[in-house]
Short mmCIF file of C-alpha atoms in Angstrom, two decimals:
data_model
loop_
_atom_site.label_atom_id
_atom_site.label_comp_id
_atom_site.label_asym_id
_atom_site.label_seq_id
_atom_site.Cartn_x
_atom_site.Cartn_y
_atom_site.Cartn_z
CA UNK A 13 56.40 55.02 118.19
CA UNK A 14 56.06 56.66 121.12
CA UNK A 15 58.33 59.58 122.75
CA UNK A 16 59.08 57.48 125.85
CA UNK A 17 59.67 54.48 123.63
CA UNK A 18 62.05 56.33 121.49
CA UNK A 19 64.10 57.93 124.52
CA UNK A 20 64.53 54.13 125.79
CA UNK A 21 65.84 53.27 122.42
CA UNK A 22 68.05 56.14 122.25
CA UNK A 23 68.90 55.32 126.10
CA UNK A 24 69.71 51.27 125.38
CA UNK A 25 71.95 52.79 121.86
CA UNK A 26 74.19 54.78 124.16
CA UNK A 27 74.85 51.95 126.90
CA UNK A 28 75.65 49.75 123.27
CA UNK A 29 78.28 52.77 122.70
CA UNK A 30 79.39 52.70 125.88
CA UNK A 31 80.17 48.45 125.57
CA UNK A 32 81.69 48.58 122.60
CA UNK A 33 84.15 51.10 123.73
CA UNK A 34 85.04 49.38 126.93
CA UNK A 35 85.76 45.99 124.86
CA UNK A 36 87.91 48.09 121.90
CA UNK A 37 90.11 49.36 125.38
CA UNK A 38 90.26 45.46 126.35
CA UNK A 39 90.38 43.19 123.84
CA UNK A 40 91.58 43.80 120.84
CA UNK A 41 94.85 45.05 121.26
CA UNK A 42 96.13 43.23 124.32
CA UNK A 43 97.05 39.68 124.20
CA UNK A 44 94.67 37.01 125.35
CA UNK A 45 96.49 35.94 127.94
CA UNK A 46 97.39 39.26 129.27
CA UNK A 47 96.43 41.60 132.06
CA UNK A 48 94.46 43.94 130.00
CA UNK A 49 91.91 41.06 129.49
CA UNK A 50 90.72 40.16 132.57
CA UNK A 51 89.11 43.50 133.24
CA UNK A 52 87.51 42.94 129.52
CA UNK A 53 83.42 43.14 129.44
CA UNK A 54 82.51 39.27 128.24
CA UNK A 55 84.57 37.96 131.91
CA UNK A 56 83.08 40.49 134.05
CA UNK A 57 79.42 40.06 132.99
CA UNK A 58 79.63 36.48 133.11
CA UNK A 59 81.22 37.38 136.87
CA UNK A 60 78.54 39.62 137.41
CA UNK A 61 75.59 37.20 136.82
CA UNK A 62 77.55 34.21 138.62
CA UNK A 63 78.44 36.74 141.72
CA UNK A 64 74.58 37.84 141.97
CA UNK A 65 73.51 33.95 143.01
CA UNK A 66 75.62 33.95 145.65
CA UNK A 67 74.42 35.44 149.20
CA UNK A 68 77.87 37.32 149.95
CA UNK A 69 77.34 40.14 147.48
CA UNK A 70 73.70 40.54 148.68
CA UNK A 71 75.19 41.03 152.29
CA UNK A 72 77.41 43.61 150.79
CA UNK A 73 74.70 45.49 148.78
CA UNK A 74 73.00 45.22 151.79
CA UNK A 75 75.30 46.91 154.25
CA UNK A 76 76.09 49.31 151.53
CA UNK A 77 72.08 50.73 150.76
CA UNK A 78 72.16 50.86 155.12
CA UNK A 79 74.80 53.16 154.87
CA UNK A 80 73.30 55.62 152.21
CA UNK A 81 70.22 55.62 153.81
CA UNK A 82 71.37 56.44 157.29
CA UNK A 83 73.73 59.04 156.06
CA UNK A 84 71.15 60.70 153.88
CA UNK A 85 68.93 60.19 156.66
CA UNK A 86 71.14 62.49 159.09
CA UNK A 87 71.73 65.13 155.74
CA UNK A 88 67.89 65.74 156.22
CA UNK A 89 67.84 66.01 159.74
CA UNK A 90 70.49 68.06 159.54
CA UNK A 91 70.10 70.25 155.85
CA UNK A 92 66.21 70.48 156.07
CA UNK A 93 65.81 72.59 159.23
CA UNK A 94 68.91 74.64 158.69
CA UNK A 95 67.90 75.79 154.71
CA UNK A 96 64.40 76.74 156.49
CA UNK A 97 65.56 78.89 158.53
CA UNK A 98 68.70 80.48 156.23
CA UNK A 99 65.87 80.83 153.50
CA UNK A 100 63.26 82.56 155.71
CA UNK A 101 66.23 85.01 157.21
CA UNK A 102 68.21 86.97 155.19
CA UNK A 103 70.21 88.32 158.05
CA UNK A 104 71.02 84.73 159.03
CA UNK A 105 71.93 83.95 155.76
CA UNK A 106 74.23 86.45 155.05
CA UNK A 107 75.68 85.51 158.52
CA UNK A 108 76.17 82.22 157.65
CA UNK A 109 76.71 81.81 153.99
CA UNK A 110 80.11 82.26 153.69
CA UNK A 111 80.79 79.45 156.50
CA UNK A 112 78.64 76.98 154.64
CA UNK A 113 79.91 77.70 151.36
CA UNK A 114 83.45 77.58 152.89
CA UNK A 115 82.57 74.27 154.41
CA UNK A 116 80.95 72.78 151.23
CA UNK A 117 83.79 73.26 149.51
CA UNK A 118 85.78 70.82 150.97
CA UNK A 119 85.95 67.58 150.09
CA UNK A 120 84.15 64.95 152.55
CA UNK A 121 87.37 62.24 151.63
CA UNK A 122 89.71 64.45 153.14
CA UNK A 123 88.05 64.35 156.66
CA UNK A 124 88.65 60.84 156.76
CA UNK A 125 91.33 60.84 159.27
CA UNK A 126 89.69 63.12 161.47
CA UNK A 127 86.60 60.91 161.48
CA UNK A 128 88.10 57.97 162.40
CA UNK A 129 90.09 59.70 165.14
CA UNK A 130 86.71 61.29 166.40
CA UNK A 131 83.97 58.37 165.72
CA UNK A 132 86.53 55.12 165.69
CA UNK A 133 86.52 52.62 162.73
CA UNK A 134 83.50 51.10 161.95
CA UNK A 135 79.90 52.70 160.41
CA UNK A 136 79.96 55.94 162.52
CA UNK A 137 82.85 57.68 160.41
CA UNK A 138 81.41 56.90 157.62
CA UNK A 139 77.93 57.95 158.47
CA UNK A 140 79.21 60.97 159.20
CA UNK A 141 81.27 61.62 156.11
CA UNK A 142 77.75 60.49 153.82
CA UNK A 143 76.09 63.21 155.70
CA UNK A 144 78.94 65.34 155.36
CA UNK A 145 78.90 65.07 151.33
CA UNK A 146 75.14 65.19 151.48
CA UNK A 147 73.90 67.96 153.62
CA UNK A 148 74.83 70.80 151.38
CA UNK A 149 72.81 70.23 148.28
CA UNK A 150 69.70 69.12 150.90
CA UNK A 151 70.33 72.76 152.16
CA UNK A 152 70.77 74.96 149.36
CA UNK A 153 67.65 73.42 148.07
CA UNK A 154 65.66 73.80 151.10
CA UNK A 155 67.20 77.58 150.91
CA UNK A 156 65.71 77.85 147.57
CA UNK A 157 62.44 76.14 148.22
CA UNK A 158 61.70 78.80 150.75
CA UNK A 159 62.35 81.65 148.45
CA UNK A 160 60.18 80.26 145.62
CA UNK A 161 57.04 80.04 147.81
CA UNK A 162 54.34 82.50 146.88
CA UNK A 163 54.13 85.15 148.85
CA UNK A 164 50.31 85.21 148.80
CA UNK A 165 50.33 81.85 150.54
CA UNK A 166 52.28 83.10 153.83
CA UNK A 167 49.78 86.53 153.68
CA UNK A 168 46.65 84.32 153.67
CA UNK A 169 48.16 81.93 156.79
CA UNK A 170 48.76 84.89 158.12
CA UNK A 171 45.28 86.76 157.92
CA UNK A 172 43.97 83.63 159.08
CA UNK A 173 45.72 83.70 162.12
CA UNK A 174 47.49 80.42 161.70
CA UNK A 175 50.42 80.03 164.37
CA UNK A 176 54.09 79.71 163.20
CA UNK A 177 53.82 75.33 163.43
CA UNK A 178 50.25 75.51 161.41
CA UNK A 179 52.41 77.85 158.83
CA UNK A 180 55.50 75.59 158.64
CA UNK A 181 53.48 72.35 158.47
CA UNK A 182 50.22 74.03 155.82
CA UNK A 183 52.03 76.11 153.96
CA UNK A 184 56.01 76.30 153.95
CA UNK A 185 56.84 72.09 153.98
CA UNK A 186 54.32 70.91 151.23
CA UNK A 187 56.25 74.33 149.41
CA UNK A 188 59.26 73.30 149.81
CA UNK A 189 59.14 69.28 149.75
CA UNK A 190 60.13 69.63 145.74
CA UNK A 191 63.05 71.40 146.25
CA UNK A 192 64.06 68.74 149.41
CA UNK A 193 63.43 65.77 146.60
CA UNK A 194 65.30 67.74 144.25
CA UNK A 195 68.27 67.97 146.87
CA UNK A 196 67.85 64.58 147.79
CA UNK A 197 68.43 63.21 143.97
CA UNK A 198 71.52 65.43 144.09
CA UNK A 199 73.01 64.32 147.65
CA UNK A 200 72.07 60.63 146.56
CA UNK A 201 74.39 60.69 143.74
CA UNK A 202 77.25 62.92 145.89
CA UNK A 203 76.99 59.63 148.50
CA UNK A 204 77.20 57.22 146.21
CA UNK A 205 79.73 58.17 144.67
CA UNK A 206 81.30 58.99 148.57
CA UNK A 207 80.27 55.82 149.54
CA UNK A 208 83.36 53.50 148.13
CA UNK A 209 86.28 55.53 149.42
CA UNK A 210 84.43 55.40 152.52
CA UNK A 211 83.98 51.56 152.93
CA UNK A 212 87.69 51.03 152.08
CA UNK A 213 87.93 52.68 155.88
CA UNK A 214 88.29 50.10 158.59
CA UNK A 215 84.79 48.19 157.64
CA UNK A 216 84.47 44.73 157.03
CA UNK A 217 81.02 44.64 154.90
CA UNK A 218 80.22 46.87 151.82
CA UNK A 219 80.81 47.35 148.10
CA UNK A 220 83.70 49.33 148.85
CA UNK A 221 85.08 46.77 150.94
CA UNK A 222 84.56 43.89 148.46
CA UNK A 223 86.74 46.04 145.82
CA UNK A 224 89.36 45.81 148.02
CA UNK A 225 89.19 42.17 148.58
CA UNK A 226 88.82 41.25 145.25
CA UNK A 227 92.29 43.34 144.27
CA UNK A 228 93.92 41.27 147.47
CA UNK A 229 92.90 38.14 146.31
CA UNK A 230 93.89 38.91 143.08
CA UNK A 231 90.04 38.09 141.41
CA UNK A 232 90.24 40.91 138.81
CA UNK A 233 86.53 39.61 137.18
CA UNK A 234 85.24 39.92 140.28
CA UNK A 235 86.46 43.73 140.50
CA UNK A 236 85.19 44.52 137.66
CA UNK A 237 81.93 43.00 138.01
CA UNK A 238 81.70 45.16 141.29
CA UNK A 239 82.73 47.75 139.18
CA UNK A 240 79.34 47.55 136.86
CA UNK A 241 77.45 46.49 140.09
CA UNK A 242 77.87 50.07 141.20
CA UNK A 243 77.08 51.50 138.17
CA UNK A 244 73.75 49.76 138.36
CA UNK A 245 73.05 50.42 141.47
CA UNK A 246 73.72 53.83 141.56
CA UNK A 247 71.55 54.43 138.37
CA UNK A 248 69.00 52.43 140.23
CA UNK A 249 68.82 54.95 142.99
CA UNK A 250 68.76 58.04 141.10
CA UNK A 251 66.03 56.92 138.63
CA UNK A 252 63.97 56.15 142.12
CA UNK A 253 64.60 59.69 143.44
CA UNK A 254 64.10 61.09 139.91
CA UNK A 255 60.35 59.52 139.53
CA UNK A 256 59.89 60.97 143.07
CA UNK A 257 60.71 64.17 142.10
CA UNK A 258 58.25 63.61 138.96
CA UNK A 259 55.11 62.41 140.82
CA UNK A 260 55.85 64.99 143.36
CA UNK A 261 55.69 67.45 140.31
CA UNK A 262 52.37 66.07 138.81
CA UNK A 263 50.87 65.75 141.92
#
């Protein structure tokens, strides 16, 4: 058998555990026609697969991926530029450290009201808090990218004459771009997990959203089918960004 087979087997054991646990906290020791039981795992699954044929969720999963990808859109914009030039100026970075570090600190939730004050309800505050969450890992990375590249490298664009754009786009961005994926997994993850909170903010489409209707409407399979929804999804996204980050590697 091989290695990857044997990881998958080991992989598929521990989501087994991970059932059997959630039914032992749901089933056994509540009674069947209790609360407890509707959050159980045979209901939700069953939800889960029924929900999936119908084109509401989609919309929803839709509206939710849009998000992510715009706010991790603006986190690059934003983290890429700024962690090329803190890594490439160590004056500038211990200018600026402290601020960032200060700043990443704090949690993006708690600029909610702020956002909504400053952007209205809708997708802008919440674009702005993914980025928010996202930028600093993006950054840091970038930072570290920069101070991994060979030396040699910048000495031979150099003797060659090469201007500062032939430098940044020959030598310093193909340098770096591991460390960016590498930030990228880790912001994915950060938004993702931002990304509920957020959507329970004034929006009318989005996972977070549908959580919210299901507990109004008092459809607790459905909740916990969006539950494990997320969980796919977000497992989804990071094993995309982590065989990024391994092709990038190989290549």
């Amino acid at each position: 058998m091989s290695t990857k087979a044997f990881s998958l087997i080991r992989g598929l054991a521990g989501l087994i555990v991970l059932m059997a646990f959630w039914w032992v906290l749901t089933v056994p020791f509540s009674a069947s026609t209790g609360m407890v039981q509707r959050f159980a795992p045979g209901p939700a699954l069953l939800t889960l697969i029924e929900m999936l044929g119908r084109a509401e969720i989609w919309t929803h999963i839709g509206v939710s991926l849009q998000r992510v990808f715009v706010g991790l859109g603006f986190a690059l914009l934003i983290g890429v530029p700024l962690g090329l030039v803190m890594g490439s100026s160590l004056k500038l970075n211990a200018t600026f450290s402290p601020a960032f570090q200060f700043l990443r600190m704090i949690s993006p939730l708690s600029w909610m009201p702020i956002a909504v004050i400053a952007f209205g309800v809708g997708n802008h505050p919440v674009y702005f808090l993914l980025a928010f969450a996202a930028v600093w890992p993006i950054m840091l990375n970038t930072i570290a990218g920069v101070r991994a590249l060979d030396p040699r490298w910048l000495q031979l664009s150099k003797s060659l004459a090469a201007t500062r754009w032939e430098t940044l786009r020959g030598v310093v961005l193909p340098g770096v771009l591991g460390h960016v994926l590498t930030g990228a997994r880790l912001a994915i993850g950060i938004v993702w997990i931002v990304l509920v909170p957020c959507e329970m903010l004034g929006v009318t489409a989005g996972l977070g959203y549908f959580i919210l209707d299901t507990r109004d409407r008092l459809a607790y399979h459905e909740l916990m089918a969006t539950i494990v929804l997320i969980g796919i999804l977000g497992f989804m996204l990071d094993w995309l960004f982590r065989e990024l980050c391994q092709l990038w590697s190989k290549a």
